[in-house]
Amino acid sequence: MKFPLNPAQQEAVEHQNGPMLVLAGAGSGKTRVITQRIARMLERGVPASAICSLTFTNKAAAEMAERVAVILKEGGHRGQSVKQMSISTFHSFGLSVLSRERKVTGGTFTIFDQGDCLGAIKELLSRVGVDRRFDATEVMTRISNAKNAFIAPEELREREGDDYDEITKIVYPRYQAALRNFHAYDFDDLVCEVARIWKTREDVLSRWQKQFRYVMVDEYQDTNRAQLELLRLLAGEHRNICVVGDDDQSIYAWRGADVRNILEFEEHFPGAKIVKLEQNYRSCAPVLAVANAVIEKRTDAKYKKTLFTSKLGGEKVRLGQAPSPEAEAAYVGREIRRMISDEGRKPKDFAILYRSNGQAKLFEEVLREQGVAYRVVGGTQFFERKEVKDVLAYLKLSLNRSDEISLRRIANYPPRGIGETSLERLGTYALARGWTLWETIERVDALDDIPSVARDGCRALEKTIAHARKRLLIERAKGSVVARELCEQLGLQKEITATSPSPQAAARRWANVDGLFGLLSRRESREDAAGRDASAERELMTFLHSLTLNSQEEEEDPGNVVTLSTLHGSKGLEFDVVFLVGLEEGLLPHSRTLDPRASETAPQDIEEERRLFYVGVTRARQLLVMLRARARMVRGKPAPRTPCRFLSDIPSDLVEEFEVKDAALMSTDEMASNAGNLLAMLDALGK
């Protein structure tokens, strides 16, 4: 069933030339506006190949492409195809630019994931003699922050900072040099390097400006300074840029997002048209009333929005006070079980949202007791599992022998006599003679002080990689086939069995490796079915690149389960019933934002916490239940808690307040019901 565009949506869709900022409130149909705007441009004769649409997740990009494809089919746009457009994430777009500009970038390259980057930084910290008390992860974060802010190593040297900043000034230029030596980019480089190339090579920039005459950006409030620089360069000539976002939902400053990008859009693109989308199609009126009350108290707002809906009805928002976190969690578990039993709701209708991951444990326990299926957003990803990363490291090294991080990962796995001491000696020789680590392994027979067992191991590793390269590059064997052959040659299944704590764990770990084979094989089949004639090398390299781009993606549809998530993780999701828990000072706002000595940006941090609260509220479609505890254990003793300051911004007539009973005071019937639920779950598991 099609719904007509409302007047504000229609205004945004009809606009074509010049810059435009669409301020899209939560649940206001922004994706529909973007896709309809693309369709309108096609109707007016804009070539599909001239359109570039950027967003932040592959899921969002795929959804947008799917909707545009439907519009093209229904509209009869002959000769126009969604495949002719560039609809992707910023990082996928950056990868496509770097891949097509191989003459500028220097040919084949690897993309390092977080583990690879951390390994490189640890090695560099060791080389420069940094005290071990300094955390490599924090240094990696500082480097990432600098890249997101589009700050080059030489610029960082001029800035004042703390001890970690001083160490970062030393490591950052060395880290960049190491990446170049490894023929590698990290995730942030996929944007930064494109912007850097475009700034220094007008001929390269001009090619991309001529190709993409119309640029659109979704979730603009989440962009960082490097992404802003990329957009200003790409749209600098024609200025046909439309960005869609909501400054009220800017919650990712901790990973580089800069709310100033959306607040200062008119300064970056003078003469910009501003359109506000305020009609909400998600939440009922009682939820929106609470959301509006909280967000209107923002002190840094430039564009005021008031959400409204034409929906009738909706339950009043509830605000509960529990004696303890345990009572809070028990209440949530009982309510979910009650609504499933009495109201016919399904587990997937519910979400429990909290500020920090550590709050999830109690809610997991009560849901298990109630026999309710659930998932915790943000668990270990498939491609982060050790056995999977080991196989991927062999494949990466087979394609790029300069990839020292992958080489160090598998140099002695499975064990082949190249211990840490021997590997460090090889690394020392490499530094002294200006060789890569792989070149040093190839020349091991010419080196002194390398034990014979390590020499044998180097020869065995060289032979393994040489065979894999021959299969891929000369014999054009599929990546899935080569991966299986590598594992058989290395005896990887036997090694996994020998090093696992139990037969069950070994079976799970090998199943993950087998799952990787299947994933590779299915992707290859899709490529063949699509008639793409890429070489085995290029096909495998594309797959390996895609893993890094997708590493932080949300999982597939989890099924009929309750969702437990941090507020940050809930962005973009929606549920019939939302429990917003832990609404106390120190949890929300987070404790680190409450001490003005902790950060010069403390006022901005508090405003971001307000926006985070607002995001949580606007996830609810039909019912919002807000909860807090009167006391929590601090250093082994119960300590009174202060209500979250944002609750005081909500007029009392907008909420229904209630007291939560202590779990210890539950009735016999309630306890019997819980016991029955637990027994039923255990019985189901036993079957």
XYZ file of C-alpha atoms in Angstrom:
687
model
C 0.000 0.000 0.000
C 1.405 3.392 -1.024
C 1.101 6.462 1.168
C 1.247 10.002 -0.239
C 4.129 12.258 0.728
C 3.339 14.912 3.298
C 4.022 18.568 2.291
C 7.495 18.729 3.870
C 8.518 15.414 2.292
C 7.210 16.597 -1.084
C 9.247 19.802 -0.794
C 12.427 17.803 -0.199
C 11.679 15.407 -3.072
C 11.020 18.186 -5.598
C 14.299 20.004 -4.879
C 17.097 19.113 -7.318
C 19.901 21.644 -7.777
C 22.016 23.314 -5.123
C 22.671 22.318 -1.495
C 19.840 21.178 0.783
C 19.688 20.092 4.425
C 16.741 17.871 5.338
C 16.265 17.815 9.118
C 14.499 14.485 9.558
C 13.071 13.849 13.013
C 12.952 10.320 14.422
C 10.534 8.103 12.473
C 9.751 10.796 9.894
C 10.235 8.663 6.763
C 13.637 9.945 5.657
C 14.591 6.830 3.658
C 11.394 7.210 1.634
C 12.270 10.848 0.939
C 15.745 9.921 -0.309
C 14.491 7.153 -2.601
C 11.605 9.239 -3.958
C 14.008 12.114 -4.565
C 16.231 9.803 -6.618
C 13.192 8.690 -8.631
C 12.194 12.312 -9.242
C 15.660 13.160 -10.543
C 15.558 10.184 -12.908
C 12.170 11.350 -14.196
C 13.775 14.704 -14.973
C 16.503 13.069 -17.026
C 19.401 12.856 -14.567
C 21.506 9.787 -15.535
C 21.580 7.087 -12.850
C 25.375 6.984 -13.135
C 25.577 10.634 -12.021
C 24.039 9.903 -8.607
C 26.087 9.078 -5.504
C 24.197 8.223 -2.302
C 26.146 7.606 0.909
C 25.140 6.197 4.282
C 26.721 4.432 7.266
C 25.740 0.759 7.195
C 25.602 -1.819 4.441
C 22.115 -2.749 5.626
C 20.906 0.826 5.066
C 22.628 0.998 1.671
C 21.085 -2.326 0.591
C 17.624 -1.230 1.736
C 17.961 2.023 -0.184
C 19.137 0.233 -3.340
C 16.245 -2.226 -3.065
C 13.677 0.561 -2.752
C 15.159 2.478 -5.679
C 15.096 -0.708 -7.803
C 11.361 -1.119 -7.076
C 10.711 2.520 -8.003
C 12.632 2.124 -11.271
C 10.674 -1.006 -12.153
C 7.297 0.531 -11.328
C 8.143 3.798 -13.074
C 9.288 2.171 -16.290
C 12.637 3.964 -16.383
C 14.094 2.177 -19.384
C 17.863 2.012 -19.568
C 18.190 3.154 -15.945
C 19.456 0.636 -13.399
C 20.222 0.840 -9.700
C 23.550 -0.815 -10.536
C 24.518 2.317 -12.464
C 24.256 4.398 -9.284
C 26.690 4.482 -6.397
C 24.644 3.601 -3.311
C 27.032 2.588 -0.555
C 28.621 3.367 2.776
C 31.320 6.029 3.009
C 33.958 3.343 3.484
C 32.758 1.187 0.581
C 32.785 4.294 -1.593
C 36.315 5.112 -0.433
C 37.425 1.568 -1.209
C 36.018 1.836 -4.735
C 37.928 5.091 -5.280
C 41.218 3.653 -4.004
C 40.716 0.467 -6.045
C 40.081 2.415 -9.264
C 42.988 4.787 -8.652
C 45.621 2.042 -8.452
C 48.133 4.119 -10.415
C 47.954 6.688 -7.639
C 47.819 4.260 -4.699
C 50.494 1.868 -5.956
C 48.546 -1.281 -6.842
C 47.205 -4.145 -4.718
C 46.560 -3.404 -1.053
C 45.192 -5.031 2.091
C 42.655 -3.518 4.488
C 43.613 -3.984 8.129
C 40.888 -4.779 10.644
C 41.081 -3.622 14.266
C 43.105 -6.647 15.333
C 45.651 -6.048 12.578
C 45.961 -2.370 13.524
C 46.381 -3.183 17.196
C 49.119 -5.681 16.385
C 50.988 -3.081 14.339
C 50.720 -0.478 17.113
C 51.913 -2.924 19.785
C 54.954 -3.700 17.650
C 55.703 0.006 17.160
C 55.314 0.756 20.882
C 57.814 -1.992 21.591
C 60.263 -0.634 19.029
C 60.221 2.920 20.393
C 60.612 1.686 23.967
C 57.319 2.981 25.381
C 56.523 2.015 28.983
C 54.261 -1.063 29.057
C 51.750 0.699 31.305
C 50.532 2.579 28.233
C 47.657 0.754 26.558
C 48.050 0.097 22.827
C 44.270 0.178 22.380
C 44.145 3.743 23.701
C 46.950 4.789 21.323
C 45.022 3.173 18.453
C 41.914 5.142 19.499
C 43.882 8.418 19.540
C 45.221 7.742 16.033
C 41.713 6.913 14.811
C 40.378 10.113 16.381
C 43.067 12.126 14.598
C 42.192 10.546 11.257
C 38.465 11.106 11.791
C 39.240 14.758 12.528
C 41.367 14.837 9.340
C 44.531 15.644 11.295
C 47.760 14.464 9.652
C 50.754 13.248 11.738
C 52.661 16.487 11.133
C 49.657 18.557 12.286
C 49.263 16.507 15.461
C 52.826 17.334 16.517
C 51.841 20.983 16.987
C 49.016 20.219 19.427
C 49.154 20.132 23.223
C 47.900 17.049 25.041
C 48.288 14.475 27.803
C 50.834 11.639 28.026
C 48.875 9.460 25.597
C 48.757 12.305 23.089
C 52.539 12.672 23.342
C 53.011 8.956 22.663
C 50.526 9.145 19.789
C 52.614 11.926 18.218
C 55.553 9.496 18.161
C 53.644 6.424 16.969
C 51.224 7.980 14.434
C 53.793 8.818 11.696
C 55.527 5.465 12.201
C 52.187 3.681 12.015
C 51.348 5.376 8.715
C 54.777 4.481 7.339
C 54.255 0.869 8.434
C 50.888 0.713 6.656
C 52.498 1.941 3.440
C 55.279 -0.642 3.792
C 52.673 -3.353 4.295
C 50.713 -2.087 1.243
C 47.773 -1.654 3.596
C 45.090 0.807 4.656
C 43.169 0.822 7.898
C 39.415 1.445 8.102
C 39.774 5.207 8.651
C 42.110 5.511 5.651
C 39.290 4.521 3.315
C 37.926 8.036 3.820
C 41.045 9.992 4.844
C 43.258 8.800 1.997
C 40.606 9.560 -0.610
C 40.227 13.107 0.738
C 44.017 13.510 0.872
C 44.445 12.329 -2.730
C 41.650 14.592 -3.918
C 43.181 17.594 -2.136
C 46.587 17.037 -3.736
C 45.575 15.699 -7.171
C 43.111 18.013 -8.935
C 43.107 15.758 -11.986
C 41.901 12.806 -9.911
C 39.297 14.916 -8.085
C 38.010 16.326 -11.369
C 37.306 12.825 -12.716
C 35.103 11.991 -9.728
C 33.370 15.375 -9.729
C 32.448 14.896 -13.383
C 31.135 11.398 -12.715
C 28.934 12.258 -9.721
C 26.942 15.440 -10.316
C 24.433 14.714 -7.550
C 25.450 13.675 -4.031
C 23.126 12.539 -1.234
C 24.037 11.641 2.342
C 21.914 9.836 4.924
C 22.483 10.107 8.717
C 24.503 13.291 8.170
C 24.648 13.968 11.925
C 26.998 10.965 12.214
C 29.655 12.319 9.822
C 33.142 13.212 11.031
C 35.475 15.945 9.785
C 37.239 13.654 7.303
C 33.901 12.703 5.735
C 32.935 16.377 5.609
C 36.180 17.133 3.769
C 35.470 14.346 1.276
C 31.961 15.718 0.637
C 33.128 19.313 0.268
C 35.639 18.189 -2.338
C 33.257 15.912 -4.249
C 30.425 18.482 -4.328
C 32.654 21.540 -4.482
C 32.247 22.093 -8.218
C 28.502 21.529 -8.805
C 27.218 22.016 -5.203
C 24.359 19.582 -5.840
C 24.439 17.993 -2.404
C 21.466 16.902 -0.297
C 22.118 15.734 3.259
C 19.521 14.144 5.522
C 20.012 13.944 9.265
C 18.838 14.841 12.733
C 21.012 16.862 15.088
C 18.749 15.649 17.926
C 20.106 12.125 17.299
C 23.826 12.942 17.126
C 25.217 10.408 19.647
C 28.519 9.176 18.240
C 31.036 11.870 19.228
C 33.089 9.168 20.974
C 33.865 7.613 17.602
C 34.522 10.853 15.756
C 31.077 12.125 14.710
C 30.911 15.914 14.858
C 27.492 17.509 15.400
C 28.947 20.783 14.084
C 28.836 19.324 10.571
C 25.038 19.489 10.534
C 24.767 22.675 12.616
C 27.203 24.501 10.297
C 25.922 23.084 6.994
C 24.818 26.519 5.782
C 28.343 27.845 6.367
C 29.940 24.971 4.453
C 27.392 25.231 1.623
C 26.090 28.841 1.476
C 22.579 29.338 0.149
C 21.428 25.909 1.314
C 17.711 25.124 1.423
C 16.453 23.862 4.816
C 13.506 21.440 5.095
C 12.176 20.017 8.386
C 10.422 16.634 8.595
C 8.474 16.653 11.863
C 5.585 14.250 11.225
C 6.378 10.953 12.949
C 5.111 7.639 11.549
C 6.548 5.370 14.269
C 5.521 6.345 17.786
C 2.205 7.056 19.468
C 1.421 10.557 20.783
C 2.228 9.847 24.482
C 5.754 8.714 23.558
C 6.306 11.747 21.319
C 5.135 14.105 24.070
C 7.872 12.773 26.365
C 10.469 12.896 23.581
C 9.623 16.517 22.747
C 9.731 17.543 26.413
C 13.256 16.176 26.823
C 14.800 17.415 23.591
C 13.358 20.931 23.695
C 15.638 21.623 26.688
C 18.755 21.243 24.518
C 21.134 24.171 25.001
C 23.053 23.667 21.752
C 20.099 23.395 19.346
C 20.124 25.526 16.202
C 17.088 24.037 14.474
C 14.044 23.435 16.688
C 11.774 20.524 15.751
C 8.563 19.305 17.383
C 7.484 15.800 16.439
C 3.782 15.078 15.917
C 1.685 12.169 14.696
C -1.735 11.614 13.203
C -2.005 8.267 15.037
C -4.744 8.040 17.651
C -4.476 6.351 21.029
C -1.418 4.914 22.704
C -0.698 4.076 26.338
C 0.609 6.676 28.739
C 4.353 6.469 29.360
C 5.161 4.713 32.651
C 7.871 5.798 35.096
C 8.801 3.228 37.743
C 10.982 3.382 40.824
C 12.501 0.135 42.114
C 14.223 -0.446 45.460
C 17.231 -2.095 43.779
C 18.663 -3.088 40.374
C 17.595 -6.671 41.100
C 14.004 -5.577 41.670
C 14.144 -3.426 38.534
C 15.290 -6.391 36.426
C 12.794 -8.780 38.025
C 9.947 -6.385 37.236
C 10.986 -6.127 33.581
C 11.178 -9.917 33.273
C 7.748 -10.399 34.866
C 6.151 -7.711 32.697
C 7.533 -9.196 29.490
C 6.311 -12.656 30.492
C 2.885 -11.218 31.463
C 2.441 -9.315 28.190
C 3.437 -12.387 26.185
C 0.958 -14.574 28.101
C -1.935 -12.132 28.591
C -1.704 -9.755 25.619
C -0.460 -12.112 22.929
C 2.723 -10.146 22.307
C 5.839 -11.843 20.950
C 9.379 -11.668 22.390
C 10.562 -9.723 19.331
C 8.153 -6.894 20.285
C 10.308 -5.970 23.295
C 13.593 -4.167 23.866
C 15.485 -3.470 27.084
C 17.755 -0.455 26.606
C 20.528 0.691 28.946
C 23.511 3.051 28.913
C 26.381 0.574 29.445
C 26.987 -3.088 28.581
C 27.580 -4.035 32.221
C 23.899 -3.444 32.977
C 22.786 -6.370 30.790
C 23.716 -9.214 33.155
C 20.775 -8.928 35.574
C 18.265 -8.731 32.728
C 19.778 -11.801 31.071
C 19.362 -13.707 34.329
C 15.693 -12.810 34.786
C 14.821 -13.568 31.159
C 16.426 -16.995 31.529
C 14.392 -17.527 34.712
C 11.227 -16.501 32.860
C 12.035 -18.816 29.960
C 12.034 -15.926 27.465
C 14.400 -16.059 24.477
C 16.655 -13.022 24.061
C 19.739 -11.715 22.311
C 22.357 -9.199 23.440
C 23.348 -6.802 20.663
C 27.111 -6.569 20.210
C 28.340 -10.129 20.857
C 31.463 -11.671 19.332
C 31.327 -11.449 15.538
C 31.958 -14.507 13.362
C 34.991 -12.992 11.645
C 36.574 -12.068 14.999
C 36.866 -15.713 16.077
C 40.479 -16.884 16.271
C 40.177 -19.915 14.020
C 38.471 -17.846 11.308
C 41.027 -15.029 11.547
C 43.868 -17.561 11.252
C 42.570 -18.909 7.932
C 41.921 -15.376 6.677
C 45.497 -14.405 7.595
C 46.838 -17.196 5.359
C 44.646 -15.998 2.490
C 45.680 -12.355 2.989
C 49.353 -13.291 3.065
C 48.966 -15.378 -0.088
C 47.736 -12.264 -1.909
C 49.977 -9.683 -0.241
C 53.287 -10.923 1.175
C 54.015 -7.423 2.501
C 51.171 -7.885 5.009
C 53.405 -8.252 8.061
C 50.523 -8.388 10.535
C 49.037 -11.473 8.882
C 52.521 -12.977 8.594
C 53.257 -12.501 12.293
C 49.872 -14.000 13.178
C 50.482 -17.320 11.418
C 54.292 -17.509 11.301
C 54.210 -20.207 13.981
C 50.626 -21.399 13.670
C 50.348 -24.305 13.508
C 53.712 -24.616 15.334
C 56.610 -24.924 12.892
C 59.586 -23.875 15.019
C 59.453 -20.112 14.432
C 59.124 -19.056 18.062
C 58.868 -15.492 19.355
C 62.639 -15.164 19.794
C 63.354 -16.320 16.242
C 60.625 -14.070 14.860
C 62.114 -11.074 16.686
C 65.546 -11.883 15.278
C 64.075 -12.056 11.795
C 62.386 -8.705 12.434
C 65.683 -7.175 13.555
C 67.411 -8.389 10.379
C 64.547 -6.944 8.307
C 64.900 -3.513 9.926
C 68.676 -3.465 9.619
C 68.737 -4.461 5.946
C 65.631 -2.635 4.742
C 63.793 -5.825 3.819
C 60.198 -6.757 4.488
C 59.718 -9.547 7.016
C 58.670 -11.880 4.196
C 61.835 -11.101 2.216
C 63.832 -11.915 5.342
C 62.102 -15.295 5.654
C 62.861 -15.994 1.987
C 66.578 -15.288 2.684
C 66.765 -17.101 6.008
C 69.604 -19.381 4.847
C 71.876 -16.341 4.479
C 71.306 -15.206 8.080
C 73.280 -16.012 11.225
C 71.882 -16.781 14.692
C 68.669 -18.360 13.384
C 68.179 -21.859 14.880
C 67.942 -24.723 12.409
C 64.403 -25.576 13.522
C 63.330 -21.992 12.750
C 65.062 -22.151 9.345
C 63.121 -25.311 8.557
C 59.928 -23.580 9.661
C 60.635 -20.593 7.407
C 61.186 -22.876 4.423
C 57.951 -24.752 5.170
C 55.980 -21.512 5.463
C 57.504 -20.146 2.256
C 56.568 -23.355 0.447
C 52.983 -23.212 1.775
C 52.431 -19.614 0.680
C 54.151 -20.146 -2.680
C 51.810 -23.051 -3.431
C 48.742 -21.028 -2.449
C 49.879 -18.122 -4.650
C 50.424 -20.466 -7.576
C 46.938 -21.900 -7.158
C 45.359 -18.439 -6.991
C 47.408 -16.389 -9.446
C 48.470 -18.904 -12.085
C 46.017 -21.786 -11.916
C 43.108 -19.411 -11.068
C 41.720 -21.751 -8.397
C 38.774 -20.437 -6.412
C 39.454 -18.923 -2.998
C 37.204 -21.483 -1.283
C 39.203 -24.319 -2.837
C 42.550 -22.802 -1.860
C 41.315 -22.181 1.689
C 40.354 -25.861 2.067
C 43.675 -26.978 0.590
C 45.609 -24.734 2.971
C 43.793 -26.139 5.988
C 44.377 -29.722 4.854
C 48.055 -29.048 4.129
C 48.515 -27.398 7.533
C 46.572 -30.050 9.456
C 44.462 -27.288 10.929
C 41.576 -29.505 12.055
C 43.984 -31.705 14.000
C 45.598 -28.608 15.558
C 42.215 -27.208 16.593
C 41.263 -30.550 18.174
C 44.552 -30.703 20.088
C 44.310 -27.155 21.457
C 40.598 -27.015 22.342
C 39.455 -27.548 25.957
C 36.852 -30.165 24.971
C 35.652 -32.176 21.964
C 32.544 -29.968 21.852
C 34.646 -26.797 21.703
C 36.813 -28.325 18.974
C 33.715 -29.218 16.958
C 32.361 -25.666 17.299
C 35.674 -24.122 16.251
C 36.053 -26.379 13.218
C 32.424 -25.703 12.287
C 33.362 -22.010 12.148
C 36.201 -22.776 9.724
C 33.871 -24.940 7.657
C 31.379 -22.071 7.731
C 34.036 -19.818 6.222
C 34.529 -22.298 3.369
C 30.788 -22.261 2.736
C 30.643 -18.481 2.825
C 33.436 -18.211 0.264
C 31.827 -20.833 -1.947
C 28.387 -19.185 -1.891
C 29.874 -15.800 -2.749
C 31.780 -17.324 -5.673
C 28.594 -18.980 -6.935
C 26.768 -15.630 -6.831
C 29.598 -13.975 -8.767
C 29.509 -16.746 -11.390
C 25.711 -16.546 -11.673
C 25.962 -12.788 -12.208
C 28.337 -13.388 -15.119
C 31.231 -11.508 -13.536
C 34.553 -12.615 -14.978
C 36.919 -11.496 -12.218
C 40.145 -13.394 -11.638
C 40.324 -15.666 -8.587
C 42.817 -13.231 -7.086
C 40.568 -10.189 -7.577
C 37.481 -12.103 -6.411
C 39.194 -13.196 -3.196
C 40.682 -9.749 -2.580
C 37.223 -8.187 -2.949
C 35.857 -10.683 -0.430
C 38.635 -9.955 2.079
C 38.093 -6.215 1.688
C 34.363 -6.647 2.287
C 35.010 -8.403 5.601
C 36.642 -5.314 7.061
C 33.897 -3.065 5.712
C 31.207 -5.293 7.236
C 33.005 -6.096 10.503
C 30.880 -3.761 12.607
C 27.592 -4.382 10.842
C 24.448 -5.308 12.646
C 23.547 -9.002 12.506
C 20.833 -10.523 10.338
C 17.243 -10.772 11.604
C 17.712 -12.440 15.014
C 14.275 -14.036 15.029
C 11.601 -14.014 17.720
C 13.650 -12.852 20.716
C 13.770 -9.949 23.173
C 16.505 -7.443 22.294
C 18.936 -6.248 24.973
C 21.012 -3.317 23.776
C 22.904 -0.239 24.800
C 21.268 3.008 23.778
C 24.008 3.511 21.189
C 23.333 0.055 19.745
C 19.607 0.731 19.468
C 19.969 3.587 16.970
C 17.915 2.838 13.861
C 15.817 0.144 15.580
C 12.199 0.273 16.756
C 10.022 -1.904 18.979
C 6.410 -2.028 20.136
C 7.463 -1.962 23.801
C 10.652 -0.409 25.167
C 11.977 -0.659 28.722
C 14.426 2.203 29.301
C 16.301 1.188 32.457
C 18.941 2.510 34.838
C 17.764 6.124 34.627
C 20.041 7.460 37.342
C 22.814 10.016 37.543
C 26.133 8.274 36.923
C 24.529 5.786 34.544
C 22.645 8.291 32.382
C 24.247 10.762 32.108
C 27.356 8.582 32.343
C 29.645 9.304 35.301
C 32.513 10.455 33.109
C 30.420 13.351 31.788
C 29.497 14.652 35.243
C 32.910 15.887 36.443
C 33.748 19.177 34.680
C 37.424 18.540 35.438
C 37.340 15.353 33.386
C 36.919 17.091 30.047
C 36.916 20.553 28.552
C 33.920 19.432 26.525
C 31.813 18.457 29.583
C 28.818 20.694 28.626
C 28.745 19.193 25.119
C 29.049 15.720 26.655
C 25.952 16.313 28.795
C 24.036 17.472 25.721
C 25.055 14.294 23.907
C 23.744 12.260 26.858
C 20.434 14.134 26.518
C 20.304 13.212 22.832
C 21.089 9.605 23.774
C 18.120 9.583 26.173
C 15.960 10.995 23.353
C 17.086 8.225 20.985
C 16.039 5.629 23.560
C 12.597 7.193 24.006
C 11.941 7.374 20.261
C 12.621 3.640 19.755
C 9.151 2.888 21.243
C 6.134 2.482 18.978
C 3.289 1.707 21.410
C 4.539 1.682 25.002
C 7.518 3.172 26.832
C 8.382 2.081 30.381
C 11.143 4.059 32.124
C 12.772 2.673 35.268
C 15.316 3.602 37.901
C 16.642 2.102 41.138
C 16.623 3.967 44.462
C 19.888 2.321 45.531
C 22.755 0.316 44.040
C 25.709 -1.482 45.577
C 28.862 0.664 45.616
C 32.014 -0.937 47.064
C 29.894 -3.607 48.702
C 27.417 -1.231 50.351
C 24.013 0.039 49.184
C 24.229 3.683 48.103
C 21.259 5.950 47.314
C 20.869 6.980 43.676
C 19.783 10.325 42.233
C 17.199 10.207 39.414
C 18.460 10.997 35.910
C 18.315 14.771 35.427
C 16.439 14.430 32.140
C 13.425 12.968 33.959
C 12.846 16.349 35.609
C 12.295 17.863 32.146
C 9.184 15.713 31.642
C 5.919 17.258 32.941
C 4.320 14.985 35.540
C 1.038 14.794 33.613
C 2.812 13.013 30.730
C 3.792 9.960 32.801
C 2.143 7.420 35.075
C 4.396 6.865 38.075
C 4.489 3.581 40.007
C 6.498 1.714 42.633
C 8.163 -1.618 41.864
C 7.913 -4.281 44.577
C 11.094 -5.819 45.905
C 11.684 -9.281 44.428
C 11.854 -10.653 47.985
C 8.240 -9.539 48.552
C 6.764 -11.395 45.576
C 3.652 -13.437 46.196
C 3.680 -17.233 46.378
C 1.742 -17.369 43.087
C 4.335 -15.188 41.346
C 7.205 -17.347 42.602
C 5.387 -20.520 41.564
C 4.789 -19.069 38.104
C 8.486 -18.226 37.747
C 9.490 -21.714 38.854
C 7.110 -23.209 36.302
C 8.547 -21.068 33.533
C 12.093 -22.109 34.432
C 11.183 -25.801 34.508
C 9.482 -25.475 31.115
C 12.594 -23.882 29.632
C 14.875 -26.575 31.108
C 12.539 -29.272 29.793
C 12.654 -27.714 26.311
C 16.442 -27.565 26.418
C 16.570 -31.221 27.484
C 14.592 -32.228 24.413
